[in-house]
Tab-separated table of C-alpha atoms in Angstrom:
chain	number	residue	atom	x	y	z
A	1	MET	CA	77.629	46.543	232.642
A	2	LYS	CA	76.617	48.329	229.630
A	3	VAL	CA	76.948	45.946	226.229
A	4	THR	CA	77.837	47.218	223.019
A	5	GLU	CA	77.678	45.753	219.622
A	6	SER	CA	81.673	45.234	217.664
A	7	ASP	CA	82.595	43.120	214.917
A	8	ASN	CA	79.223	40.869	215.166
A	9	VAL	CA	80.470	40.189	218.738
A	10	LYS	CA	78.421	42.160	222.052
A	11	HIS	CA	81.342	42.804	224.163
A	12	ARG	CA	81.929	44.782	227.632
A	13	GLN	CA	82.916	48.224	226.882
A	14	ILE	CA	86.337	49.116	228.235
A	15	ARG	CA	85.743	50.166	231.975
A	16	GLU	CA	86.840	53.631	232.902
A	17	GLY	CA	90.868	53.459	233.607
A	18	GLY	CA	90.230	49.657	233.738
A	19	TYR	CA	93.450	49.083	231.851
A	20	LEU	CA	94.934	50.751	234.701
A	21	GLN	CA	94.010	48.455	237.352
A	22	LYS	CA	96.750	46.765	239.462
A	23	VAL	CA	97.490	43.323	238.873
A	24	SER	CA	98.509	40.584	241.137
A	25	ALA	CA	98.297	36.959	239.538
A	26	GLU	CA	99.850	38.214	236.324
A	27	GLN	CA	103.083	39.437	238.822
A	28	ARG	CA	104.403	35.983	239.046
A	29	GLU	CA	106.446	34.311	236.669
A	30	TYR	CA	106.515	33.838	233.371
A	31	ALA	CA	104.835	30.413	233.575
A	32	GLU	CA	102.180	30.796	236.579
A	33	ALA	CA	101.107	33.941	234.157
A	34	CYS	CA	100.434	32.020	231.012
A	35	GLY	CA	100.196	28.400	231.988
A	36	ALA	CA	101.158	25.896	229.324
A	37	PRO	CA	98.429	23.848	227.735
A	38	LYS	CA	97.757	20.353	228.994
A	39	MET	CA	97.614	17.291	226.667
A	40	THR	CA	96.391	13.706	228.043
A	41	GLU	CA	96.848	10.583	226.359
A	42	THR	CA	93.479	10.783	224.809
A	43	ASP	CA	94.388	13.377	222.686
A	44	ASN	CA	94.526	13.132	219.058
A	45	THR	CA	97.684	13.465	217.566
A	46	ASN	CA	96.906	12.522	214.093
A	47	THR	CA	98.704	15.447	211.633
A	48	ASN	CA	97.709	14.609	208.828
A	49	GLN	CA	93.836	14.643	209.818
A	50	GLN	CA	94.234	17.570	211.930
A	51	ARG	CA	96.098	20.085	209.161
A	52	GLU	CA	92.266	20.615	207.398
A	53	GLY	CA	89.322	21.770	209.211
A	54	LEU	CA	91.310	22.445	212.025
A	55	LEU	CA	89.051	25.344	212.884
A	56	GLU	CA	85.827	23.085	213.147
A	57	GLN	CA	88.397	20.954	215.993
A	58	ILE	CA	89.175	24.747	217.568
A	59	LEU	CA	85.411	25.311	217.991
A	60	ASP	CA	84.117	22.055	218.942
A	61	ARG	CA	82.367	21.963	222.185
A	62	ASP	CA	84.086	19.623	224.226
A	63	ASN	CA	87.043	21.460	223.099
A	64	LEU	CA	86.031	24.598	223.860
A	65	ASN	CA	84.641	23.506	227.607
A	66	ARG	CA	87.977	21.964	227.974
A	67	ALA	CA	89.501	25.663	227.396
A	68	TYR	CA	86.689	27.180	229.694
A	69	LYS	CA	87.923	25.088	232.316
A	70	GLN	CA	91.727	25.981	231.767
A	71	VAL	CA	90.846	29.379	231.906
A	72	LYS	CA	88.447	29.166	235.177
A	73	ARG	CA	91.784	27.380	236.814
A	74	ASN	CA	94.874	29.633	235.463
A	75	LYS	CA	92.695	32.697	237.016
A	76	GLY	CA	94.065	35.795	236.565
A	77	ALA	CA	93.161	39.586	236.194
A	78	GLY	CA	91.233	40.627	233.505
A	79	GLY	CA	92.289	42.582	230.765
A	80	VAL	CA	91.282	46.145	229.045
A	81	ASP	CA	87.501	45.395	229.020
A	82	GLY	CA	87.682	44.502	232.646
A	83	MET	CA	85.921	41.580	232.255
A	84	GLN	CA	87.057	39.018	235.292
A	85	VAL	CA	87.201	35.335	234.839
A	86	ASP	CA	84.125	34.617	237.280
A	87	GLU	CA	82.253	36.679	234.467
A	88	LEU	CA	82.630	34.838	231.605
A	89	LEU	CA	80.784	31.632	232.138
A	90	PRO	CA	77.661	34.150	232.190
A	91	PHE	CA	79.167	35.592	229.290
A	92	LEU	CA	79.611	32.905	227.314
A	93	GLU	CA	76.096	31.299	228.461
A	94	GLU	CA	74.356	34.818	226.322
A	95	ARG	CA	76.952	34.949	223.561
A	96	LYS	CA	79.034	32.101	222.902
A	97	GLY	CA	76.887	31.311	219.889
A	98	GLU	CA	77.582	34.634	218.179
A	99	LEU	CA	81.050	34.310	219.160
A	100	VAL	CA	81.578	30.893	217.574
A	101	GLN	CA	79.874	32.649	214.298
A	102	SER	CA	82.096	35.516	214.676
A	103	LEU	CA	84.992	33.088	214.687
A	104	ARG	CA	83.751	30.844	211.777
A	105	ASP	CA	82.910	34.119	209.627
A	106	GLY	CA	86.273	35.379	210.232
A	107	LYS	CA	85.270	38.566	211.722
A	108	TYR	CA	86.233	38.224	215.262
A	109	ARG	CA	88.791	41.143	216.341
A	110	PRO	CA	90.613	40.427	219.662
A	111	LYS	CA	91.294	43.196	221.980
A	112	PRO	CA	94.466	44.864	222.708
A	113	VAL	CA	96.233	43.373	225.495
A	114	ARG	CA	96.657	45.423	228.538
A	115	ARG	CA	100.448	46.273	229.151
A	116	VAL	CA	101.809	45.028	233.068
A	117	GLU	CA	105.301	45.460	233.423
A	118	ILE	CA	107.167	43.369	235.899
A	119	PRO	CA	109.989	44.256	237.992
A	120	LYS	CA	113.185	42.142	237.192
A	121	GLU	CA	116.322	41.765	239.431
A	122	ASN	CA	118.235	43.782	237.062
A	123	GLY	CA	116.115	46.877	237.577
A	124	LYS	CA	114.563	46.243	234.233
A	125	THR	CA	111.481	45.198	233.803
A	126	ARG	CA	109.626	42.552	231.856
A	127	LYS	CA	106.857	42.997	229.808
A	128	LEU	CA	103.467	40.998	229.958
A	129	GLY	CA	100.625	41.810	227.839
A	130	ILE	CA	97.414	40.440	229.584
A	131	PRO	CA	94.583	39.718	227.137
A	132	THR	CA	90.656	40.248	227.846
A	133	VAL	CA	89.362	36.790	228.939
A	134	VAL	CA	87.077	35.808	226.116
A	135	ASP	CA	90.942	36.320	224.184
A	136	ARG	CA	92.135	34.237	226.566
A	137	PHE	CA	89.589	31.663	226.210
A	138	ILE	CA	89.983	31.507	222.442
A	139	GLN	CA	93.428	31.029	222.464
A	140	GLN	CA	93.608	28.031	224.829
A	141	ALA	CA	90.838	26.570	222.628
A	142	ILE	CA	93.886	27.276	219.828
A	143	CYS	CA	96.561	25.515	221.737
A	144	GLN	CA	94.514	22.330	222.861
A	145	VAL	CA	94.462	21.866	219.023
A	146	LEU	CA	97.489	22.850	217.793
A	147	SER	CA	100.076	21.588	220.943
A	148	PRO	CA	99.399	18.027	219.774
A	149	ILE	CA	100.401	18.815	216.225
A	150	PHE	CA	103.583	20.891	217.178
A	151	GLU	CA	104.973	18.135	220.097
A	152	LYS	CA	105.560	15.737	217.422
A	153	GLN	CA	107.870	18.337	215.687
A	154	PHE	CA	109.399	19.743	218.718
A	155	SER	CA	113.028	18.306	219.805
A	156	ASP	CA	113.900	16.262	222.664
A	157	ASN	CA	116.680	18.902	224.018
A	158	SER	CA	113.308	21.192	224.407
A	159	PHE	CA	111.829	21.312	227.995
A	160	GLY	CA	110.012	24.418	228.667
A	161	PHE	CA	106.025	24.981	228.557
A	162	ARG	CA	105.393	21.251	227.353
A	163	PRO	CA	103.573	18.386	228.631
A	164	LYS	CA	105.486	16.227	230.689
A	165	ARG	CA	108.560	18.435	230.444
A	166	SER	CA	110.280	20.508	233.209
A	167	ALA	CA	113.313	23.170	234.032
A	168	HIS	CA	114.248	19.568	236.024
A	169	GLY	CA	114.210	17.452	232.758
A	170	ALA	CA	116.256	20.060	231.057
A	171	LEU	CA	118.650	20.451	234.236
A	172	LYS	CA	118.958	16.966	234.042
A	173	ARG	CA	119.925	16.691	230.583
A	174	CYS	CA	122.704	19.147	231.272
A	175	GLN	CA	124.110	16.598	234.162
A	176	THR	CA	124.530	14.024	231.510
A	177	ASN	CA	125.811	16.254	228.798
A	178	ILE	CA	128.627	17.342	231.564
A	179	THR	CA	129.201	13.756	232.703
A	180	GLU	CA	129.837	13.121	229.347
A	181	GLY	CA	132.972	15.249	228.934
A	182	TYR	CA	131.190	18.385	227.449
A	183	LYS	CA	132.356	21.088	229.906
A	184	TYR	CA	132.138	24.121	227.942
A	185	VAL	CA	128.915	26.140	226.901
A	186	VAL	CA	127.394	28.415	224.521
A	187	ASP	CA	125.384	30.249	227.331
A	188	MET	CA	122.824	32.145	224.271
A	189	ASP	CA	121.302	35.233	225.543
A	190	LEU	CA	118.363	36.313	223.044
A	191	GLU	CA	117.629	40.127	223.608
A	192	LYS	CA	114.137	40.352	224.202
A	193	TYR	CA	113.095	37.410	223.065
A	194	PHE	CA	109.035	37.299	222.976
A	195	ASP	CA	109.165	41.223	222.311
A	196	THR	CA	111.247	40.779	218.815
A	197	VAL	CA	109.689	37.706	217.281
A	198	ASN	CA	109.536	38.712	213.425
A	199	GLN	CA	106.076	38.147	212.705
A	200	SER	CA	106.293	37.036	209.502
A	201	LYS	CA	108.495	34.544	210.042
A	202	LEU	CA	106.677	32.828	212.623
A	203	ILE	CA	103.750	33.255	209.954
A	204	GLN	CA	105.524	31.506	207.647
A	205	ILE	CA	106.395	28.655	209.700
A	206	LEU	CA	103.064	28.240	211.278
A	207	SER	CA	101.902	28.272	207.623
A	208	GLU	CA	104.069	25.145	206.613
A	209	THR	CA	102.136	22.725	209.291
A	210	ILE	CA	98.810	24.441	209.943
A	211	LYS	CA	96.646	24.181	206.028
A	212	ASP	CA	93.685	25.613	207.540
A	213	GLY	CA	93.840	29.416	206.424
A	214	ARG	CA	91.175	30.614	208.873
A	215	VAL	CA	93.450	29.432	212.040
A	216	ILE	CA	96.335	31.437	210.866
A	217	SER	CA	94.606	34.384	209.804
A	218	LEU	CA	92.642	34.902	213.387
A	219	ILE	CA	96.905	34.041	215.415
A	220	HIS	CA	97.735	36.596	212.877
A	221	LYS	CA	94.993	38.629	214.647
A	222	PHE	CA	95.814	37.884	217.872
A	223	LEU	CA	99.644	39.133	217.420
A	224	ARG	CA	99.099	42.268	215.553
A	225	ALA	CA	95.917	43.087	218.082
A	226	GLY	CA	98.009	45.774	219.382
A	227	VAL	CA	98.850	46.992	223.263
A	228	MET	CA	96.945	49.224	225.625
A	229	VAL	CA	99.677	51.732	227.454
A	230	GLY	CA	98.909	54.296	229.796
A	231	GLY	CA	95.424	54.577	228.518
A	232	MET	CA	97.107	54.854	224.440
A	233	PHE	CA	96.652	52.766	221.757
A	234	GLU	CA	99.994	50.977	220.547
A	235	ASP	CA	100.786	48.834	217.284
A	236	SER	CA	101.984	45.657	218.133
A	237	PRO	CA	104.029	45.133	214.419
A	238	GLU	CA	106.879	42.514	216.168
A	239	GLY	CA	106.956	39.918	218.792
A	240	VAL	CA	104.323	37.700	220.896
A	241	PRO	CA	102.772	39.495	223.724
A	242	GLN	CA	103.669	37.126	227.138
A	243	GLY	CA	100.453	36.512	229.516
A	244	GLY	CA	98.366	34.438	227.406
A	245	PRO	CA	98.102	30.759	226.189
A	246	LEU	CA	99.470	31.233	223.085
A	247	SER	CA	102.623	32.941	223.705
A	248	PRO	CA	104.644	29.567	225.194
A	249	LEU	CA	103.491	27.313	222.176
A	250	LEU	CA	104.234	29.843	219.760
A	251	GLY	CA	107.746	30.835	221.185
A	252	ASN	CA	108.132	27.109	221.039
A	253	ILE	CA	107.161	26.927	217.407
A	254	MET	CA	109.799	29.714	216.372
A	255	LEU	CA	112.736	28.423	218.222
A	256	ASN	CA	112.352	24.707	217.261
A	257	GLU	CA	113.889	26.056	213.948
A	258	CYS	CA	116.937	26.859	215.920
A	259	ASP	CA	116.927	23.153	218.110
A	260	LEU	CA	116.532	21.684	214.083
A	261	GLU	CA	119.265	23.202	213.087
A	262	LEU	CA	121.567	22.560	216.351
A	263	GLU	CA	120.441	18.574	215.740
A	264	ARG	CA	121.295	19.117	212.052
A	265	ARG	CA	124.995	19.915	212.481
A	266	GLY	CA	125.143	17.424	215.721
A	267	HIS	CA	125.120	19.721	218.709
A	268	ARG	CA	124.545	19.008	221.995
A	269	PHE	CA	122.087	21.031	224.078
A	270	VAL	CA	119.264	22.033	225.856
A	271	ARG	CA	116.766	24.545	225.807
A	272	TYR	CA	113.984	25.913	228.445
A	273	ALA	CA	111.897	28.442	226.171
A	274	ASP	CA	114.296	31.149	225.436
A	275	ASP	CA	117.034	29.797	227.583
A	276	LEU	CA	119.546	27.897	225.471
A	277	LEU	CA	122.604	26.590	226.321
A	278	ILE	CA	124.797	24.854	223.824
A	279	PHE	CA	127.458	21.768	224.959
A	280	CYS	CA	131.105	21.538	224.123
A	281	LYS	CA	133.880	19.429	224.768
A	282	SER	CA	136.521	22.212	224.937
A	283	GLU	CA	136.310	26.221	224.618
A	284	ARG	CA	138.037	26.640	221.126
A	285	ALA	CA	135.009	24.319	219.522
A	286	ALA	CA	132.663	26.506	221.647
A	287	ASN	CA	134.102	29.345	220.218
A	288	ARG	CA	133.669	28.073	217.116
A	289	THR	CA	129.723	26.926	217.338
A	290	LEU	CA	128.926	30.653	218.328
A	291	SER	CA	130.532	32.270	215.483
A	292	HIS	CA	128.574	29.708	213.002
A	293	ILE	CA	125.077	29.579	214.979
A	294	LEU	CA	124.998	33.092	215.225
A	295	PRO	CA	124.304	34.077	211.495
A	296	TYR	CA	121.527	31.753	211.457
A	297	ILE	CA	119.570	32.913	214.436
A	298	GLU	CA	119.996	36.370	213.266
A	299	GLY	CA	119.905	36.022	209.697
A	300	LYS	CA	117.272	33.359	208.811
A	301	LEU	CA	114.664	33.820	212.294
A	302	PHE	CA	115.830	37.471	212.117
A	303	LEU	CA	115.940	37.051	216.258
A	304	LYS	CA	118.059	39.319	218.274
A	305	VAL	CA	121.341	38.084	220.150
A	306	ASN	CA	122.199	40.001	223.042
A	307	ARG	CA	126.088	40.331	222.400
A	308	GLU	CA	127.113	41.108	225.978
A	309	LYS	CA	125.191	38.549	227.800
A	310	THR	CA	125.824	35.724	225.600
A	311	GLN	CA	129.521	34.117	226.472
A	312	VAL	CA	131.166	31.206	226.156
A	313	ALA	CA	132.334	29.539	229.413
A	314	TYR	CA	132.948	26.674	231.463
A	315	VAL	CA	130.108	25.209	233.129
A	316	GLY	CA	130.710	25.755	236.256
A	317	LYS	CA	131.004	30.047	235.656
A	318	VAL	CA	127.194	29.871	234.083
A	319	LYS	CA	123.961	29.991	235.586
A	320	TYR	CA	120.818	28.057	234.445
A	321	LEU	CA	117.477	28.012	235.509
A	322	GLY	CA	118.595	29.363	239.206
A	323	TYR	CA	121.486	26.184	239.093
A	324	SER	CA	124.507	26.520	239.052
A	325	PHE	CA	127.113	23.672	237.895
A	326	TYR	CA	130.148	21.533	239.215
A	327	ILE	CA	131.880	18.612	238.868
A	328	ARG	CA	132.716	16.213	241.208
A	329	LYS	CA	134.255	13.268	240.338
A	330	GLY	CA	133.940	13.186	236.881
A	331	GLU	CA	130.131	13.778	236.992
A	332	GLY	CA	127.813	16.519	236.555
A	333	ARG	CA	126.416	18.446	239.699
A	334	LEU	CA	124.069	21.022	240.618
A	335	ARG	CA	124.178	24.032	243.002
A	336	ILE	CA	121.859	26.660	243.982
A	337	HIS	CA	123.070	29.728	242.537
A	338	PRO	CA	123.921	32.554	244.520
A	339	LYS	CA	121.782	34.863	243.108
A	340	SER	CA	118.483	32.618	243.669
A	341	VAL	CA	119.734	32.254	247.391
A	342	ARG	CA	119.450	35.991	247.459
A	343	LYS	CA	116.315	36.652	245.985
A	344	PHE	CA	114.855	33.519	248.407
A	345	LYS	CA	116.409	35.726	251.065
A	346	ASP	CA	114.731	38.771	249.976
A	347	LYS	CA	111.258	37.093	249.418
A	348	ILE	CA	111.482	35.890	253.399
A	349	ARG	CA	112.502	39.236	254.605
A	350	GLU	CA	109.470	41.022	252.687
A	351	ILE	CA	107.481	38.489	254.625
A	352	THR	CA	108.926	38.380	257.912
A	353	GLY	CA	109.156	42.433	257.653
A	354	ARG	CA	108.667	44.250	260.947
A	355	ASN	CA	106.107	46.511	259.387
A	356	ASN	CA	104.168	44.759	256.374
A	357	GLY	CA	100.878	44.371	258.554
A	358	MET	CA	100.432	40.395	257.964
A	359	GLY	CA	98.936	38.834	260.556
A	360	THR	CA	100.753	36.203	262.504
A	361	GLU	CA	98.324	33.242	260.939
A	362	ALA	CA	98.686	34.685	257.398
A	363	ARG	CA	102.315	35.175	257.315
A	364	LYS	CA	102.724	31.735	258.638
A	365	THR	CA	100.614	30.190	255.662
A	366	ARG	CA	102.653	32.630	253.178
A	367	LEU	CA	106.050	31.671	254.809
A	368	ASN	CA	105.740	27.599	254.758
A	369	GLN	CA	103.915	28.163	250.992
A	370	VAL	CA	107.378	30.009	250.201
A	371	ILE	CA	109.731	27.972	251.498
A	372	ARG	CA	107.527	24.723	250.237
A	373	GLY	CA	107.889	25.678	246.606
A	374	TRP	CA	110.983	27.116	246.441
A	375	MET	CA	112.685	23.567	248.109
A	376	ASN	CA	110.774	21.745	245.486
A	377	TYR	CA	112.494	23.222	242.593
A	378	PHE	CA	115.436	23.237	244.185
A	379	LYS	CA	115.596	19.725	245.648
A	380	LEU	CA	118.198	18.661	242.895
A	381	ALA	CA	120.988	20.604	243.979
A	382	ASP	CA	123.647	19.792	246.515
A	383	ALA	CA	122.496	22.225	249.518
A	384	LYS	CA	122.634	20.324	252.983
A	385	LYS	CA	125.143	22.610	254.535
A	386	LEU	CA	123.527	26.125	252.860
A	387	ILE	CA	119.811	24.541	253.678
A	388	GLN	CA	120.930	24.210	257.436
A	389	GLY	CA	122.347	27.687	257.479
A	390	LEU	CA	119.150	29.263	255.371
A	391	ASP	CA	116.962	27.483	258.451
A	392	GLU	CA	119.081	29.058	261.103
A	393	TRP	CA	117.956	32.620	259.378
A	394	ILE	CA	114.849	32.077	258.926
A	395	ARG	CA	114.011	31.139	262.952
A	396	SER	CA	115.888	34.140	263.858
A	397	ARG	CA	113.552	36.195	261.251
A	398	ILE	CA	110.514	34.400	262.354
A	399	ARG	CA	111.932	35.422	266.161
A	400	MET	CA	112.444	38.485	265.532
A	401	VAL	CA	109.098	38.878	264.137
A	402	THR	CA	107.523	37.976	266.899
A	403	TRP	CA	109.378	40.175	269.440
A	404	LYS	CA	108.325	43.138	267.842
A	405	ARG	CA	104.720	41.773	267.973
A	406	TRP	CA	104.937	41.311	271.607
A	407	LYS	CA	105.975	45.050	271.705
A	408	LYS	CA	104.838	45.937	275.402
A	409	ILE	CA	107.150	45.319	278.346
A	410	ARG	CA	104.316	43.553	279.940
A	411	THR	CA	103.565	41.299	277.211
A	412	ARG	CA	106.836	40.054	276.907
A	413	PHE	CA	107.357	39.599	280.178
A	414	LYS	CA	104.262	37.215	280.404
A	415	ASN	CA	105.381	35.411	276.991
A	416	LEU	CA	108.360	34.621	278.384
A	417	LYS	CA	107.383	33.265	281.894
A	418	ARG	CA	105.032	31.216	279.960
A	419	LEU	CA	107.878	29.716	277.983
A	420	GLY	CA	109.739	29.111	280.928
A	421	ILE	CA	112.412	31.604	281.930
A	422	LYS	CA	112.637	32.484	285.214
A	423	GLU	CA	110.676	35.805	286.384
A	424	GLU	CA	114.124	37.469	286.899
A	425	ARG	CA	115.318	36.763	283.396
A	426	ALA	CA	112.366	37.281	282.101
A	427	TRP	CA	111.858	40.387	283.514
A	428	MET	CA	115.311	41.895	282.518
A	429	TRP	CA	115.124	40.975	279.129
A	430	ALA	CA	111.400	42.669	278.368
A	431	ASN	CA	113.367	45.337	279.342
A	432	THR	CA	115.973	45.119	276.927
A	433	ARG	CA	117.045	47.946	274.855
A	434	LYS	CA	118.930	45.997	272.530
A	435	GLY	CA	117.443	45.611	268.999
A	436	TYR	CA	114.895	43.612	267.290
A	437	TRP	CA	117.547	41.529	265.429
A	438	ARG	CA	120.057	41.617	267.927
A	439	THR	CA	117.155	40.034	270.657
A	440	ALA	CA	116.434	37.429	268.105
A	441	HIS	CA	119.484	36.424	268.255
A	442	SER	CA	119.875	36.206	272.094
A	443	PRO	CA	120.129	33.101	274.235
A	444	ILE	CA	116.809	34.189	276.077
A	445	LEU	CA	114.561	33.595	272.672
A	446	SER	CA	116.815	30.899	271.283
A	447	ILE	CA	115.282	29.238	274.630
A	448	ALA	CA	112.190	30.742	274.726
A	449	LEU	CA	111.352	30.302	271.064
A	450	SER	CA	113.593	27.479	270.497
A	451	ASN	CA	113.378	25.388	267.142
A	452	GLU	CA	110.886	22.563	268.454
A	453	ARG	CA	108.912	25.268	269.593
A	454	VAL	CA	108.620	27.131	266.285
A	455	GLU	CA	107.842	23.354	264.559
A	456	ARG	CA	105.119	22.639	266.879
A	457	ALA	CA	103.484	26.108	265.733
A	458	GLY	CA	103.372	24.739	262.464
A	459	TYR	CA	106.501	26.469	260.597
A	460	LEU	CA	108.020	24.307	258.037
A	461	SER	CA	111.914	24.428	257.235
A	462	LEU	CA	113.706	23.891	254.541
A	463	THR	CA	115.231	20.960	255.904
A	464	GLU	CA	112.403	18.912	256.583
A	465	CYS	CA	111.343	19.718	252.834
A	466	TYR	CA	114.756	18.943	251.141
A	467	SER	CA	114.980	15.344	253.582
A	468	ALA	CA	111.681	14.274	251.897
A	469	LYS	CA	113.064	15.089	248.475
């Protein structure tokens, strides 16, 4: 590939139409696309030492090596220049010195991010901005130095994209609040949060902690790098593009101001990224809290609150991180929200579809991945009966797609006989004109492809994963 000189750093030319390439890795949820920066117990968390000379710490050889390894692990598609993750190491071996020098001199210019729109359940899209691999590498190096500094400032009620914290921690904190009598919530919806962050306010907040102006300038360049949409450049005067390592950290830094204000006012709350619940003991108190906090969020942080979706509600009527709440004997408990179940079933339908072109082994592998991942996330819920029902439905889907794969009468007859069905009945069912889904529920397939046989074939069950929680 041709190399050109730009801003004292040699970059690959944009491949013709390169920013129009399809993305696979980035079509996951935001948390998977970004990858939270890692911290270890050996990280230096002395804030005073790190405020001055931060750029030197960012450009430290060990820090850059860690950043490269993290970008390599995260994988992901290339940005506007078309460079892929496996091309980063050869690039750094050849150009690392020039890259580091341009960062020291303040001459480095990030490339625009590549716009990718991910469909959402409501028919709308989530906008991701995929940085180039080199820009991801630099962002990761920045995060590894800044994250330990800001971790000491973050609220104990914040759980998203932080070391040793998770959605499960947020949900358990919600349960604690409910059990202690906080049964009404302000369910706050920040409209297109990452797309509408006020950059000037964010830079102001960053500057209160980061005293190295070179780092502030570099972060500002990333914020203002712009975006390529359909081959056209668009400016980015507001927002923090989702898709790079910096965006979760910057998002948390901005909303930490809201966290501190809520704590100052004595409120119980839980925040995971931009998903915020404020807990109150009565509906009246919740309405009063909403009326008081809105002016702060909109007037001080310059964020947009979606008035239509923001609500005051009883805890049993809200959806949070895919779960819903209920109270049993005074204790806050968790259920899997119906929308999460529908989304899961849609995924299973996609994998077990009759015409998706998957082979048997590929389908089984993918199905097991989805089942294991989904159950691992929803293992906190009281869902024994729901899980049993879903397992029955999944087994029927497996029988249906197997019956479809057998297709020809002789193949069906042969396989039914092999699985223990008597010859006369096997021939009768091999010639059936019933639809695939109806046949999947027939006694014949329930015997021939029993749950035990399906399990022996290597298919996981939700019940098995749920019991192992």
